[in-house]
Amino acid sequence: MLNLKNPNLYNNREISWLQFNTRVLKQAQDDSLPLLERLKFLAIYGTNLDEFYMIRVAGLKKLFAAGIIVSGPDKLTPLQQLHEIRSYLHQEQQVVEHCRSEILKKLEPEGISVKIYEELNNQEKHKVNQYFNENIYPVIIPIAVDATHPFPHLNNLSFGLIVKLRDNDNENIERFGIIRVPRVLNRFVELEGGVYVPIESVVEKHVDELFPGYSLIKYAPFRVTRNADIAIEEEEADDFMEILEEGLKLRRKGEMVRLEVGSNADAEIINFINKHTNVYKDDIYTFHTFLNLASLWQIVSNRDFAHLLLPPFKPKLLPPFDTSEDIFATLEKQDILMYHPYESFEPVVKLIQTAAKDPDVVSIKMTLYRSGTNSPIVKALMDASESGKQVTVMVELKARFDEENNLIWAKALEKSGAHVIYGIKGFKVHAKAALVTRRKNGKLKQYAHLGTGNYNPSTAKIYTDMSYMTSKDVVTNDLTRFFHFLTGFSKKGKLNELYMAPSQIKPKLLSLIHNETRQGSNGHIIAKVNSLVDEDVIRALYKASQAGVKVELIVRGICCLKPGIEGVSENVRVISILGKYLEHARAFYFKNDAAQVYISSADWMPRNLVRRIELLTAVKDESAQRKIIQILKLQCSDNVLAHELKNDGTYTKLKADGDKAINNHKLLEDYVNKIAKATKKETSTYVQQLVNRLFIES
């Protein structure tokens, strides 16, 4: 009997994440993509890496500093993981810089160029100088650093210049200073004709105006990254909102975990700043081009060059939502499964907006994790509350990097009269659920929405997610119990039709996998998740593979399972899909289960299955089931956007053969467009048939 706890059977969580970000980088290297699309992926790579250092590397450093030797199933210690991460990233840095230089060079014939100050003509220099005087000089912060001027506090992701200066009256006097560039300033000074000038090259030319009486000897741009994970001791919190606000302030002051400098930073400059920041030498990264990949969004978002991105797709309203029929009447007739962003998120927004205005609606209950800014859903909830309806909203204040935005919405909702829950002690509420209760014929009727993604109309245009809408009593009754659990006290927290983490989802998943295992070679599992980390789930999948079960996994990011190991996982295949849209849906198919198809808010990670409030929903409507299975099988067949995981932890990009190319994003766009066009010129019967065999033709 093989030991399934053998560390050689597991990929390291952090290295697997780095592999995911490498796949993002490969999208930036893909010559088949439009240039700004490639630059967008480079910006995403940088944003991802910032968060990785702020959270994951910072966490490993804290574990190491505390002398805690904890590890995942791969058994790597925190120090070993830090060594691996640093080695990986320093090797990849050359690839990143080459990719950036290549894309920017190819953009020049298209009318976009990044130039330093010295490369500008006289007219451009005049405009940049004028811009400096009017927009930069009033807000930039020159700081002397000496015995009477202490080194300033640098907030997380602070950007600026280190300067070494000489006194014009006494050339023997040399001093260091810092020029902080506030975030209110754009990373590039943008000129007409698509010219972008890195702000540090502009500031460098005006140092004498910022430090009068001194001349510049040398300078280098720098950027710092701090630990940005908020640790909240809920036992100590009398007022959770107050302590979270304090935590957000502390985030800006967390321990330094990374220092980035320009290539003109010599040993003296690096030693000067690191004497104050105290960053470990292998966490110092020197860049030969400008710092901050995430700042490339400024160039990508230039609408004058939108033709250099992939063609935009407008989400479609498909039957039955393409009519003006009342949404409640529609849901009373049938369950509906939507796949965003191909299908519009508008019906979800409309459900809440209609409920807010409908005089027969008595209550609306929702969970909000990341609702975004200017949320039409939150505004509808406020309107409903102000009109006298009972509105209950679970606003998760611990949604990382969205805490501040959620605080604003929570206060606004509370002010409107809504009952706002700020979280469950010890857990994040990550479930996506809405429940509308309405009077009909003297009785109460309920309508539900369950989703895999956030109630955010903006991200619903770029994330692939599933929405399940129903008025079935077995589901709505369970959702009522779910919201009672959130608002009240419950030691059980058990649902009948739905499954809730932390008590129910993991046992259910293990049961479903074990059931397929008992079927041997007749078993079949398809699972689509963002991350697969949980050791118990992985071992169950290994046992399924050993029994002959066909296991197909679509895992966008981290995957600690190793496929293709003889005697362990030779029946497991793992692919990761990266493309125009961010794969975010969680959906599962178990061939021999009575329900067969499930959707969930939860990834297969310990944090989701054990430390969060999540929901798993069996989709029993036949039409919705077919649709989900078709989507899963289509993605398993993708050979354009898919990367396949090998048993050594590396990924190989699949290569399509001409007419056999299957790009699931493109095929879904085309097919949804086909249905939308058919609704305008074909009979409703034909359109319904087209919808029912959705994606089969693809």
Coordinates of C-alpha atoms in Angstrom, one line a residue, residues 5-339:
K5 CA 1.2 11.2 3.0
N6 CA 4.6 11.0 1.2
P7 CA 5.7 14.7 0.7
N8 CA 6.9 13.8 -2.8
L9 CA 3.3 13.4 -3.9
Y10 CA 2.5 17.1 -3.3
N11 CA 3.4 20.4 -4.9
N12 CA 4.3 23.2 -2.6
R13 CA 1.5 25.8 -2.3
E14 CA 3.7 28.9 -2.8
I15 CA 5.7 27.5 -5.7
S16 CA 2.5 26.3 -7.3
W17 CA 1.2 29.9 -7.0
L18 CA 4.4 31.2 -8.6
Q19 CA 3.8 28.8 -11.5
F20 CA 0.4 30.3 -11.9
N21 CA 1.8 33.8 -12.1
T22 CA 4.4 32.5 -14.6
R23 CA 1.4 31.3 -16.8
V24 CA 0.1 34.9 -16.6
L25 CA 3.5 36.1 -17.7
K26 CA 3.4 33.6 -20.6
Q27 CA 0.2 35.3 -21.8
A28 CA 2.3 38.6 -21.9
Q29 CA 4.8 36.8 -24.1
D30 CA 2.2 35.4 -26.5
D31 CA 2.8 36.9 -29.9
S32 CA -0.7 35.9 -31.1
L33 CA -2.3 38.4 -28.7
P34 CA -2.7 42.1 -29.4
L35 CA 0.0 44.2 -27.9
L36 CA -2.0 46.0 -25.2
E37 CA -3.5 42.7 -24.2
R38 CA 0.0 41.4 -23.6
L39 CA 0.8 44.6 -21.6
K40 CA -2.3 44.0 -19.6
F41 CA -1.1 40.6 -18.6
L42 CA 2.2 42.1 -17.6
A43 CA 0.3 44.5 -15.3
I44 CA -1.7 41.6 -13.8
Y45 CA 1.5 39.7 -13.2
G46 CA 2.9 42.7 -11.3
T47 CA -0.3 43.2 -9.3
N48 CA -0.4 39.5 -8.4
L49 CA 3.3 39.6 -7.3
D50 CA 2.7 42.6 -5.1
E51 CA -0.1 40.8 -3.2
F52 CA 2.0 37.6 -3.0
Y53 CA 4.8 39.5 -1.2
M54 CA 2.4 41.5 1.0
I55 CA 0.5 38.4 2.2
R56 CA 2.3 35.1 1.5
V57 CA 5.9 36.1 1.8
A58 CA 5.2 38.3 4.8
G59 CA 3.4 35.4 6.5
L60 CA 6.3 33.0 5.9
K61 CA 8.7 35.6 7.3
K62 CA 6.6 35.9 10.5
L63 CA 6.5 32.1 10.9
F64 CA 10.3 31.9 10.5
A65 CA 10.9 34.8 12.9
A66 CA 8.7 33.1 15.5
G67 CA 10.6 29.8 15.1
I68 CA 7.5 27.9 14.0
I69 CA 8.3 24.9 11.8
V70 CA 5.0 24.3 10.2
S71 CA 4.5 23.0 6.7
G72 CA 2.0 21.6 4.2
P73 CA 1.9 18.1 3.0
D74 CA 5.1 18.8 1.0
K75 CA 6.9 19.3 4.3
L76 CA 9.0 22.3 3.3
T77 CA 9.8 24.6 6.2
P78 CA 9.1 28.4 6.0
L79 CA 12.8 29.1 5.5
Q80 CA 13.0 26.5 2.7
Q81 CA 10.0 28.1 1.0
L82 CA 11.5 31.6 1.3
H83 CA 14.7 30.3 -0.4
E84 CA 12.7 28.7 -3.2
I85 CA 10.6 31.8 -3.7
R86 CA 13.5 34.2 -3.9
S87 CA 15.5 31.9 -6.3
Y88 CA 12.4 31.5 -8.5
L89 CA 11.7 35.2 -8.7
H90 CA 15.2 36.4 -9.3
Q91 CA 15.5 34.0 -12.2
E92 CA 12.2 35.1 -13.6
Q93 CA 13.0 38.8 -13.3
Q94 CA 15.2 38.7 -16.5
V95 CA 12.3 37.2 -18.4
V96 CA 9.9 39.9 -17.1
E97 CA 12.2 42.7 -18.1
H98 CA 12.9 41.3 -21.5
C99 CA 9.1 40.8 -22.1
R100 CA 8.4 44.4 -21.0
S101 CA 11.1 45.9 -23.3
E102 CA 9.9 43.8 -26.2
I103 CA 6.3 44.8 -25.9
L104 CA 7.1 48.5 -25.5
K105 CA 9.4 48.4 -28.5
K106 CA 6.6 46.8 -30.6
L107 CA 4.2 49.5 -29.4
E108 CA 6.3 52.3 -30.9
P109 CA 5.1 51.8 -34.5
E110 CA 1.5 51.7 -33.1
G111 CA 2.0 55.2 -31.6
I112 CA 2.7 54.4 -28.0
S113 CA 6.2 55.1 -26.6
V114 CA 7.7 55.3 -23.1
K115 CA 10.5 57.8 -23.1
I116 CA 12.7 59.2 -20.3
Y117 CA 13.1 63.0 -20.1
E118 CA 16.4 63.1 -22.0
E119 CA 14.8 61.4 -25.0
L120 CA 12.1 64.1 -25.5
N121 CA 12.4 66.9 -28.0
N122 CA 12.5 70.5 -26.9
Q123 CA 8.7 71.0 -27.3
E124 CA 8.0 67.9 -25.3
K125 CA 10.4 68.9 -22.6
H126 CA 8.7 72.3 -22.4
K127 CA 5.3 70.6 -21.9
V128 CA 6.8 68.2 -19.3
N129 CA 8.4 71.1 -17.4
Q130 CA 5.1 73.0 -17.4
Y131 CA 3.3 69.8 -16.1
F132 CA 5.9 69.5 -13.3
N133 CA 5.4 73.1 -12.2
E134 CA 1.6 72.9 -12.3
N135 CA 0.9 69.3 -11.2
I136 CA 3.9 67.7 -9.5
Y137 CA 5.8 70.4 -7.6
P138 CA 2.8 71.4 -5.4
V139 CA 2.2 67.9 -4.1
I140 CA 5.6 66.1 -4.2
I141 CA 7.5 65.8 -0.9
P142 CA 11.3 66.4 -0.7
I143 CA 12.7 65.1 2.6
A144 CA 16.1 65.7 4.0
V145 CA 17.6 62.8 6.0
D146 CA 20.3 63.6 8.6
A147 CA 20.8 63.9 12.3
T148 CA 18.0 66.4 12.7
H149 CA 15.7 64.9 10.0
P150 CA 14.9 61.3 10.7
F151 CA 14.2 58.8 8.0
P152 CA 10.5 59.1 7.2
H153 CA 7.8 56.4 7.5
L154 CA 7.2 54.8 4.1
N155 CA 3.7 53.5 3.5
N156 CA 3.1 50.2 1.8
L157 CA 3.9 50.3 -2.0
S158 CA 5.5 53.8 -1.5
F159 CA 7.4 55.0 -4.5
G160 CA 10.0 57.7 -4.7
L161 CA 13.6 58.7 -5.3
I162 CA 16.7 58.4 -3.2
V163 CA 19.0 61.3 -4.0
K164 CA 22.6 62.1 -3.0
L165 CA 23.2 65.9 -3.0
R166 CA 26.2 68.2 -2.8
D167 CA 26.1 71.6 -1.1
N168 CA 26.7 74.3 -3.7
D169 CA 28.5 76.5 -1.2
N170 CA 30.7 73.7 0.1
E171 CA 31.5 70.9 -2.2
N172 CA 32.8 68.8 0.7
I173 CA 29.3 68.6 2.2
E174 CA 27.2 65.7 0.8
R175 CA 23.8 64.7 2.0
F176 CA 21.1 62.1 1.3
G177 CA 17.5 62.9 0.8
I178 CA 14.3 61.3 -0.3
I179 CA 11.6 62.5 -2.7
R180 CA 8.3 60.8 -2.1
V181 CA 6.0 60.6 -5.0
P182 CA 2.4 60.5 -3.7
R183 CA -0.1 58.0 -5.2
V184 CA -2.3 60.9 -6.3
L185 CA 0.2 61.4 -9.1
N186 CA 0.1 59.2 -12.2
R187 CA 3.1 56.9 -12.7
F188 CA 3.7 58.4 -16.1
V189 CA 3.4 61.9 -17.4
E190 CA 1.3 61.5 -20.5
L191 CA 1.9 63.7 -23.6
E192 CA 0.0 64.0 -26.8
G193 CA 0.9 61.4 -29.4
G194 CA 0.9 58.5 -27.0
V195 CA 4.2 59.5 -25.3
Y196 CA 4.5 58.3 -21.6
V197 CA 7.3 59.7 -19.5
P198 CA 8.2 57.9 -16.2
I199 CA 7.7 60.4 -13.4
E200 CA 11.1 59.8 -11.8
S201 CA 12.9 61.0 -14.9
V202 CA 10.9 64.2 -14.7
V203 CA 11.5 64.7 -11.0
E204 CA 15.2 64.0 -11.4
K205 CA 15.5 67.0 -13.7
H206 CA 14.0 69.3 -11.1
V207 CA 15.9 68.2 -8.0
D208 CA 17.5 71.7 -7.7
E209 CA 14.1 73.2 -7.4
L210 CA 13.1 70.7 -4.6
F211 CA 16.4 71.1 -2.7
P212 CA 17.6 74.7 -3.5
G213 CA 21.3 75.3 -3.0
Y214 CA 22.1 71.7 -3.7
S215 CA 23.2 69.8 -6.8
L216 CA 22.4 66.2 -7.7
I217 CA 25.3 63.7 -7.5
K218 CA 23.2 60.6 -8.1
Y219 CA 19.8 59.2 -7.6
A220 CA 17.7 56.0 -7.9
P221 CA 14.0 55.2 -7.8
F222 CA 12.8 52.9 -5.1
R223 CA 9.6 51.1 -4.1
V224 CA 8.8 49.3 -0.8
T225 CA 6.4 46.5 0.1
R226 CA 5.1 45.9 3.6
N227 CA 3.3 43.1 5.3
A228 CA -0.4 44.0 4.5
D229 CA -2.2 41.1 6.2
I230 CA -4.5 42.4 8.9
A231 CA -4.5 40.3 12.0
I232 CA -7.5 41.1 14.1
E233 CA -7.9 39.7 17.6
E234 CA -11.7 39.4 17.6
E235 CA -11.7 38.5 21.3
E236 CA -10.3 42.0 22.0
A237 CA -12.7 43.8 19.8
D238 CA -15.6 45.5 21.5
D239 CA -16.4 47.3 18.2
F240 CA -15.4 45.3 15.2
M241 CA -15.7 48.2 12.8
E242 CA -13.5 50.3 14.9
I243 CA -10.8 47.7 15.2
L244 CA -10.9 47.0 11.5
E245 CA -10.4 50.7 10.8
E246 CA -7.4 50.6 13.1
G247 CA -6.1 47.5 11.2
L248 CA -6.3 49.3 7.9
K249 CA -4.1 52.1 9.4
L250 CA -1.6 49.4 10.6
R251 CA -1.5 47.8 7.1
R252 CA 0.3 50.9 5.9
K253 CA 2.9 50.4 8.7
G254 CA 3.5 46.7 8.5
E255 CA 7.0 45.2 8.4
M256 CA 9.1 45.8 5.3
V257 CA 9.2 42.6 3.2
R258 CA 10.6 43.8 -0.2
L259 CA 12.6 46.6 -1.7
E260 CA 12.7 47.4 -5.4
V261 CA 15.3 49.8 -6.8
G262 CA 16.3 51.1 -10.2
S263 CA 19.4 49.9 -11.9
N264 CA 21.2 53.2 -11.2
A265 CA 21.1 52.3 -7.5
D266 CA 24.7 51.6 -6.6
A267 CA 25.9 49.9 -3.4
E268 CA 26.0 53.2 -1.5
I269 CA 22.4 54.1 -2.3
I270 CA 21.1 50.6 -1.5
N271 CA 23.0 50.5 1.8
F272 CA 21.6 53.9 2.7
I273 CA 18.0 53.0 2.2
N274 CA 18.3 49.5 3.6
K275 CA 19.9 50.8 6.7
H276 CA 16.5 52.2 7.4
T277 CA 14.2 49.7 5.8
N278 CA 16.1 46.6 6.9
V279 CA 15.0 44.3 4.1
Y280 CA 16.8 40.9 3.7
K281 CA 19.3 41.1 0.8
D282 CA 17.6 38.5 -1.3
D283 CA 14.3 40.5 -1.1
I284 CA 16.0 43.4 -2.8
Y285 CA 15.2 43.5 -6.6
T286 CA 17.0 45.7 -9.1
F287 CA 15.2 46.6 -12.2
H288 CA 16.7 47.9 -15.4
T289 CA 13.5 49.5 -16.6
F290 CA 11.0 51.5 -14.6
L291 CA 9.5 50.1 -11.3
N292 CA 6.0 49.0 -10.7
L293 CA 4.5 46.7 -13.4
A294 CA 1.0 47.4 -12.1
S295 CA 1.4 51.0 -13.3
L296 CA 1.2 49.7 -16.9
W297 CA -2.6 49.8 -16.4
Q298 CA -2.3 53.6 -17.1
I299 CA -1.2 52.8 -20.7
V300 CA -3.5 49.8 -21.2
S301 CA -6.6 51.9 -20.3
N302 CA -5.9 54.5 -22.9
R303 CA -9.1 54.3 -25.0
D304 CA -7.4 55.8 -28.0
F305 CA -5.6 52.5 -28.5
A306 CA -8.4 50.1 -27.6
H307 CA -7.9 48.5 -31.0
L308 CA -4.7 47.0 -29.5
L309 CA -6.8 44.9 -27.1
L310 CA -8.9 41.9 -27.7
P311 CA -12.3 42.9 -29.1
P312 CA -14.7 43.6 -26.3
F313 CA -17.7 41.3 -25.8
K314 CA -21.0 42.7 -24.7
P315 CA -22.8 40.2 -22.3
K316 CA -26.1 39.1 -23.7
L317 CA -29.6 38.7 -22.1
L318 CA -30.7 35.2 -23.2
P319 CA -34.1 33.6 -22.9
P320 CA -36.1 33.8 -20.7
F321 CA -34.6 37.1 -19.5
D322 CA -34.7 38.7 -23.0
T323 CA -38.4 39.5 -22.5
S324 CA -40.1 42.2 -20.4
E325 CA -41.8 39.5 -18.2
D326 CA -41.8 40.1 -14.5
I327 CA -38.7 38.4 -13.0
F328 CA -40.6 36.8 -10.2
A329 CA -43.0 35.2 -12.7
T330 CA -40.1 34.0 -14.7
L331 CA -38.5 32.3 -11.6
E332 CA -41.8 30.7 -10.7
K333 CA -41.9 28.9 -14.0
Q334 CA -38.3 27.6 -14.1
D335 CA -34.9 27.5 -12.5
I336 CA -32.2 29.5 -14.4
L337 CA -28.5 28.9 -14.7
M338 CA -26.4 31.8 -16.1
Y339 CA -22.8 31.7 -17.1

